[in-house]
mmCIF file of the C-alpha atoms, coordinates in Angstrom:
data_MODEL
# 
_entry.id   MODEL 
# 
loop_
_atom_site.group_PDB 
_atom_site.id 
_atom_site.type_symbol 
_atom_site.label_atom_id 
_atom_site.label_alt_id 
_atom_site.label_comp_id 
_atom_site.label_asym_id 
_atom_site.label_entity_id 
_atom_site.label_seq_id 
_atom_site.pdbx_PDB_ins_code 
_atom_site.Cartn_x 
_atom_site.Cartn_y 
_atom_site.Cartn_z 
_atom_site.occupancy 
_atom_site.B_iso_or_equiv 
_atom_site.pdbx_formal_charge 
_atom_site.auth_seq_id 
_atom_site.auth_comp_id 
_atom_site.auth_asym_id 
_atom_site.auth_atom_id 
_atom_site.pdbx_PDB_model_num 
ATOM 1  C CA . UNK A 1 1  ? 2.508   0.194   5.770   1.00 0.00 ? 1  UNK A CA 1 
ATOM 2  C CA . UNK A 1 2  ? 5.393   1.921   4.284   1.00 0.00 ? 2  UNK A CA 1 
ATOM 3  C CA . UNK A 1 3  ? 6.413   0.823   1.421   1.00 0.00 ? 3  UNK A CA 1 
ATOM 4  C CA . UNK A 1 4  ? 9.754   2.212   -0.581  1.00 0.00 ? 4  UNK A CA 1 
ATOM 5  C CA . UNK A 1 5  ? 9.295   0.992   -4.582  1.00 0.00 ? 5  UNK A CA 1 
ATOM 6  C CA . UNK A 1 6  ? 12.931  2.219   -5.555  1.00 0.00 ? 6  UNK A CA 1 
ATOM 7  C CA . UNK A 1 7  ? 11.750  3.170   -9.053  1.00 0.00 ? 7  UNK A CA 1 
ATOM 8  C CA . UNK A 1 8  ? 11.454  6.094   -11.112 1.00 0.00 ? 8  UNK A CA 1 
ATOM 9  C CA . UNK A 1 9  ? 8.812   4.618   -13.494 1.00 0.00 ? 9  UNK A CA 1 
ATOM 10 C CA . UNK A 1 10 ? 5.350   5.106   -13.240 1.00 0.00 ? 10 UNK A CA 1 
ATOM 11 C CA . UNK A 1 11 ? 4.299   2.781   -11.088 1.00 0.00 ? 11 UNK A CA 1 
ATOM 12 C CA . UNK A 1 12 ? 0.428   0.405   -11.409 1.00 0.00 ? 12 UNK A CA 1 
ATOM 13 C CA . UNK A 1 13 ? -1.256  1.321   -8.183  1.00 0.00 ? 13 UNK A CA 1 
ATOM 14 C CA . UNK A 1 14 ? -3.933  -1.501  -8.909  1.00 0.00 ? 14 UNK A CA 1 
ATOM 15 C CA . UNK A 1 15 ? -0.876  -4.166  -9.419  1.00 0.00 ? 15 UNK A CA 1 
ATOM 16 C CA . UNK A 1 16 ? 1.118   -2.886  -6.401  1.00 0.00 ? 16 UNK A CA 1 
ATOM 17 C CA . UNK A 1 17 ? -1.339  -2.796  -4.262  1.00 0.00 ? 17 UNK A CA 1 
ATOM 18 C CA . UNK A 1 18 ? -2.513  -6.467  -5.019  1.00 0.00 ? 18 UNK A CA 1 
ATOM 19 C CA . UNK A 1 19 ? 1.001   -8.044  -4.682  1.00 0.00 ? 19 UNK A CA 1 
ATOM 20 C CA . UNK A 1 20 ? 2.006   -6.332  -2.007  1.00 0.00 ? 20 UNK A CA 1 
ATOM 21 C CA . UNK A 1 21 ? -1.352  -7.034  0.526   1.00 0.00 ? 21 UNK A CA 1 
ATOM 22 C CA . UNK A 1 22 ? -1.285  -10.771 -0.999  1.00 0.00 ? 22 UNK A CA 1 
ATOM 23 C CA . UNK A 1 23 ? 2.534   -11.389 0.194   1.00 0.00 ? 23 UNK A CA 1 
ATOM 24 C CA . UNK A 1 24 ? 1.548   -9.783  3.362   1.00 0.00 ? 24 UNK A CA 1 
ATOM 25 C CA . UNK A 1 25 ? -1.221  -12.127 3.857   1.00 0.00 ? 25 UNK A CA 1 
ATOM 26 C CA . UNK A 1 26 ? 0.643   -15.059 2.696   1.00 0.00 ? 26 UNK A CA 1 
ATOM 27 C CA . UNK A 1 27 ? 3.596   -14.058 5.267   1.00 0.00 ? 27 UNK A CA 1 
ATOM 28 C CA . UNK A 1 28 ? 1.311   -12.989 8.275   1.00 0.00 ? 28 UNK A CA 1 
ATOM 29 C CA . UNK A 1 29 ? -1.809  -14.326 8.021   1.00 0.00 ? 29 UNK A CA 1 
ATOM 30 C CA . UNK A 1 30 ? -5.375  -12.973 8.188   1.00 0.00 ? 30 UNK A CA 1 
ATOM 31 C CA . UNK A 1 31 ? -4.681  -9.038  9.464   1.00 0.00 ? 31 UNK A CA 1 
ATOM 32 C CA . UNK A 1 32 ? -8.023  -8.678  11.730  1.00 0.00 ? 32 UNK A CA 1 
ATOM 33 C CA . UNK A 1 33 ? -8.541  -4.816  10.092  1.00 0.00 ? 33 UNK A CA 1 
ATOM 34 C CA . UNK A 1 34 ? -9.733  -5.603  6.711   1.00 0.00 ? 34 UNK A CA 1 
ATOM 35 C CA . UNK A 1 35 ? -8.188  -2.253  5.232   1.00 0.00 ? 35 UNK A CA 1 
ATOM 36 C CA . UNK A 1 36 ? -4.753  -1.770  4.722   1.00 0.00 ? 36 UNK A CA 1 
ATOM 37 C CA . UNK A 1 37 ? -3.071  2.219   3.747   1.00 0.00 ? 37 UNK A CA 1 
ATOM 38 C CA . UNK A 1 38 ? 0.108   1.752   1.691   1.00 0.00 ? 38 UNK A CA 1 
ATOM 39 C CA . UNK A 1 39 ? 2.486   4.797   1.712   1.00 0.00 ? 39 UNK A CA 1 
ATOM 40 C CA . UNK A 1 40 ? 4.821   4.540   -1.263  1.00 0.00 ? 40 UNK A CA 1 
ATOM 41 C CA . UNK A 1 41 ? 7.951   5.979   -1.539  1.00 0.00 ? 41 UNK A CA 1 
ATOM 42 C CA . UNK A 1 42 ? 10.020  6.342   -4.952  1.00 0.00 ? 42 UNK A CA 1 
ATOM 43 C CA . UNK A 1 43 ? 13.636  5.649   -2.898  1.00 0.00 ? 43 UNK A CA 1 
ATOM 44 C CA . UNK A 1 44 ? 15.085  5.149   0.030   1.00 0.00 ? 44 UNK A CA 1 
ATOM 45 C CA . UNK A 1 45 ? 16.028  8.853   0.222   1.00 0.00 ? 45 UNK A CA 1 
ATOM 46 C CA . UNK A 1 46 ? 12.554  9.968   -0.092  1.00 0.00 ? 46 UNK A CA 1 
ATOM 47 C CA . UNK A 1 47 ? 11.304  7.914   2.565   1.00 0.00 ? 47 UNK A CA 1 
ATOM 48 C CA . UNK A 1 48 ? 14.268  9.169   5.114   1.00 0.00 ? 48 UNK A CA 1 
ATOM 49 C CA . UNK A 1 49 ? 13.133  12.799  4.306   1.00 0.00 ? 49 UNK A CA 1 
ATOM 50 C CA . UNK A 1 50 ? 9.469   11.663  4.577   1.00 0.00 ? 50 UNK A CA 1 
ATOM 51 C CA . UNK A 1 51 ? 8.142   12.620  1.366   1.00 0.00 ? 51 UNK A CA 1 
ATOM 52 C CA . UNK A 1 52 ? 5.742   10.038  -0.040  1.00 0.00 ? 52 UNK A CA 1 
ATOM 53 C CA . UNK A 1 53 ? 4.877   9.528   -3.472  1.00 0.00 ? 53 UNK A CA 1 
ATOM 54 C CA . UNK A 1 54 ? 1.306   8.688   -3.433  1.00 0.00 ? 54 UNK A CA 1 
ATOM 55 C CA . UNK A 1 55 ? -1.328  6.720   -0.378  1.00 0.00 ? 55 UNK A CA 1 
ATOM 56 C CA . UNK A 1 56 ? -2.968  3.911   -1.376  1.00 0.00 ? 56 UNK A CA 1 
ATOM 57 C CA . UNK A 1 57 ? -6.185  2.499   0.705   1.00 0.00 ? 57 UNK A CA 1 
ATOM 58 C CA . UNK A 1 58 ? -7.223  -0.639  -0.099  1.00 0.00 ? 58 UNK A CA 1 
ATOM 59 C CA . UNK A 1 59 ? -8.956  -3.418  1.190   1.00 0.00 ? 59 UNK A CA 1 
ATOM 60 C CA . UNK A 1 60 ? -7.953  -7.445  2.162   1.00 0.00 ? 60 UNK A CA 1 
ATOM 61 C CA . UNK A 1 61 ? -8.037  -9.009  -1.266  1.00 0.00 ? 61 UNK A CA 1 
ATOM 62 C CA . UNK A 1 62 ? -5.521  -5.409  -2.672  1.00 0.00 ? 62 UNK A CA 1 
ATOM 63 C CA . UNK A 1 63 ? -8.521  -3.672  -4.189  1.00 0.00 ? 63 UNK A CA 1 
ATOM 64 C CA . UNK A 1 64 ? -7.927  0.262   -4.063  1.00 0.00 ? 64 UNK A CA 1 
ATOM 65 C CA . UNK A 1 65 ? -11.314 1.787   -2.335  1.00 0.00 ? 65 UNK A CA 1 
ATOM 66 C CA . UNK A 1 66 ? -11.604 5.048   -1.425  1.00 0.00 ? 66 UNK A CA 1 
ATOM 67 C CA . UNK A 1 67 ? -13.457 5.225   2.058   1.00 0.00 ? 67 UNK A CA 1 
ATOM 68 C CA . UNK A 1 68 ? -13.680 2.582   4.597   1.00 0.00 ? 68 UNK A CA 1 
ATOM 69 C CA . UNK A 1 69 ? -17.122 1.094   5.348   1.00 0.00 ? 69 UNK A CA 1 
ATOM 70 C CA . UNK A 1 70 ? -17.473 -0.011  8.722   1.00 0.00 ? 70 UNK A CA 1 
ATOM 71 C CA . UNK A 1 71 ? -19.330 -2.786  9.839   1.00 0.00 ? 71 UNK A CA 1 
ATOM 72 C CA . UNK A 1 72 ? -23.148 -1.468  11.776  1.00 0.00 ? 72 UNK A CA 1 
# 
């Protein structure tokens, strides 16, 4: 997902990446991939040049992991 934060701050990765994969859940249900990679832009501008702030992996309940375990 691509996700433009429109701030200049320093931004929580833990906190933003919990909010954002709990609204998504809450607005489309259960996603049937239980990892979710959140590109985060600072503004609009950055995203319509394509230059991403930071990648976030994380997992159904928002937790940031870094490599996905696949089921055997």
């Amino acid at each position: 997902m691509a996700i433009v934060v429109h701030s200049l701050l320093p931004i929580h990765e833990e906190t933003l990446a919990k909010e954002i994969i709990e609204s998504h859940q809450k607005l489309n249900g259960r996603h049937p991939n239980p990892y979710f990679e959140l590109e985060l832009y600072r503004t609009m501008l950055h995203y319509q040049l394509q230059t991403p702030y930071d990648t976030i992996l994380c997992d159904e309940s928002g937790q940031i992991v870094t490599e996905i375990s696949l089921p055997d």
